[in-house]
One Martini backbone bead per residue (centre of mass of N, CA, C, O) as a GRO file, in nm:
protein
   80
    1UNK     BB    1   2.608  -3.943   1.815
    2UNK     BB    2   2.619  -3.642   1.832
    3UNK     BB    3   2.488  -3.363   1.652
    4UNK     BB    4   2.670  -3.065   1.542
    5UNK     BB    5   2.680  -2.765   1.437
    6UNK     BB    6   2.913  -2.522   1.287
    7UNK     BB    7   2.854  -2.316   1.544
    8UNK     BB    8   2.924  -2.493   1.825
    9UNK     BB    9   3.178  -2.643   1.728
   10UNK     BB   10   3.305  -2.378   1.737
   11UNK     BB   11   3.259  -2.236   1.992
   12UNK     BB   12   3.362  -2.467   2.162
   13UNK     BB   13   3.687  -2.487   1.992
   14UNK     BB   14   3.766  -2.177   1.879
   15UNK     BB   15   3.709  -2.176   1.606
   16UNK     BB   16   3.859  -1.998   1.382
   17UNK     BB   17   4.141  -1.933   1.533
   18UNK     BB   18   4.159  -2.300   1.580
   19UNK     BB   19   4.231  -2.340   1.298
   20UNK     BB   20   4.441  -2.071   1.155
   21UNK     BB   21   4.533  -1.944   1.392
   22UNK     BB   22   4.599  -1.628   1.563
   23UNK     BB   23   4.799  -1.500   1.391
   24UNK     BB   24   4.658  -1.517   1.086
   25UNK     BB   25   4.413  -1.413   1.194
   26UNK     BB   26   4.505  -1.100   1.289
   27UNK     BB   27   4.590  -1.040   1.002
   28UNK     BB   28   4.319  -1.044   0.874
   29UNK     BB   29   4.178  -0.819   1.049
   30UNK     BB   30   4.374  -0.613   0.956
   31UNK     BB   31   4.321  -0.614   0.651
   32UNK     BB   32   3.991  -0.529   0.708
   33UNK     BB   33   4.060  -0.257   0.810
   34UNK     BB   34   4.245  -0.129   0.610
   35UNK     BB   35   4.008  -0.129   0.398
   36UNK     BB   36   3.863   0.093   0.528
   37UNK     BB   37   4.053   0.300   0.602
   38UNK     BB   38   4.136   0.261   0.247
   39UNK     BB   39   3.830   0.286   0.105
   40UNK     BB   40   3.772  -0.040   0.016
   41UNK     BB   41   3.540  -0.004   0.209
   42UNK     BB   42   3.225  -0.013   0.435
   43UNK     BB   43   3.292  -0.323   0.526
   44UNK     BB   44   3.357  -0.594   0.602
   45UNK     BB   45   3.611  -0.837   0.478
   46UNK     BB   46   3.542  -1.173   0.417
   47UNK     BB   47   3.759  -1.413   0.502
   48UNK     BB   48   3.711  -1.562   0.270
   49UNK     BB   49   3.796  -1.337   0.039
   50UNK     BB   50   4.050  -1.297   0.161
   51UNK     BB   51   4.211  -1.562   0.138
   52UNK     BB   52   4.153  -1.591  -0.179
   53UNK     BB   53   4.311  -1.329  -0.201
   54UNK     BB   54   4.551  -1.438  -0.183
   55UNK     BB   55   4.596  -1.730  -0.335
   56UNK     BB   56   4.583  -1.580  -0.579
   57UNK     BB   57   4.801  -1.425  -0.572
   58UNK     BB   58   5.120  -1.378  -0.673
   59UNK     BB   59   5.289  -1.448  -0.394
   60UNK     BB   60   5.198  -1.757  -0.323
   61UNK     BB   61   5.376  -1.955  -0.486
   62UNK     BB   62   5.617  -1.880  -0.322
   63UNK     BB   63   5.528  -1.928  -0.057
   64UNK     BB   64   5.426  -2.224  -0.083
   65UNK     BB   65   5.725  -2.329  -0.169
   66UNK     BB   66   5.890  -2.262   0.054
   67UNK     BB   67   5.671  -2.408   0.274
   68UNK     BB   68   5.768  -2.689   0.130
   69UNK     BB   69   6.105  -2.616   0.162
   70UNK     BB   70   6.099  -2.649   0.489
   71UNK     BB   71   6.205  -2.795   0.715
   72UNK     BB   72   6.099  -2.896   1.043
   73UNK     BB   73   6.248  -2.726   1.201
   74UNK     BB   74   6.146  -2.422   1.097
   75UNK     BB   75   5.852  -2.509   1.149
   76UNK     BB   76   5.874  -2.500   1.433
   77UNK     BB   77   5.982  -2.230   1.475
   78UNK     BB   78   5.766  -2.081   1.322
   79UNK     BB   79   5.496  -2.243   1.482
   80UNK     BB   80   5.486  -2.028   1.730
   0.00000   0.00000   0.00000
């Protein structure tokens, strides 16, 4: 079996957005515009400390639990 970097891999497969869906991609990206905008930086803030910074937050606790005791259905009508 060939082995490919995981920049091929990605690119073959639809990338960051293919790994944590495309709503989330997008939230992401607006994070980053907004942070230019409110000048709390000057350049792109990479995905990876956006994300870590989610997780970090105060607000994930709550996010995680509810996502967690969501039925089935809830997930399904969510997950369009």
């Amino acid at each position: 079996m060939e082995k490919h970097s995981l920049n091929q891999s990605n690119k073959r497969n639809g990338g960051i957005t293919a790994r944590i869906g495309k709503k989330f991609h997008a939230e992401i990206v607006d994070i980053q515009k907004l942070r230019i905008k409110n000048d709390k930086t000057d350049e792109k803030t990479s995905m990876e400390k956006i994300t870590n910074s989610i997780i970090r937050s105060d607000l994930w606790k709550e996010i995680k639990e509810g996502i967690a005791n969501l039925d089935e259905r809830e997930i399904n009508e969510f997950g369009l």
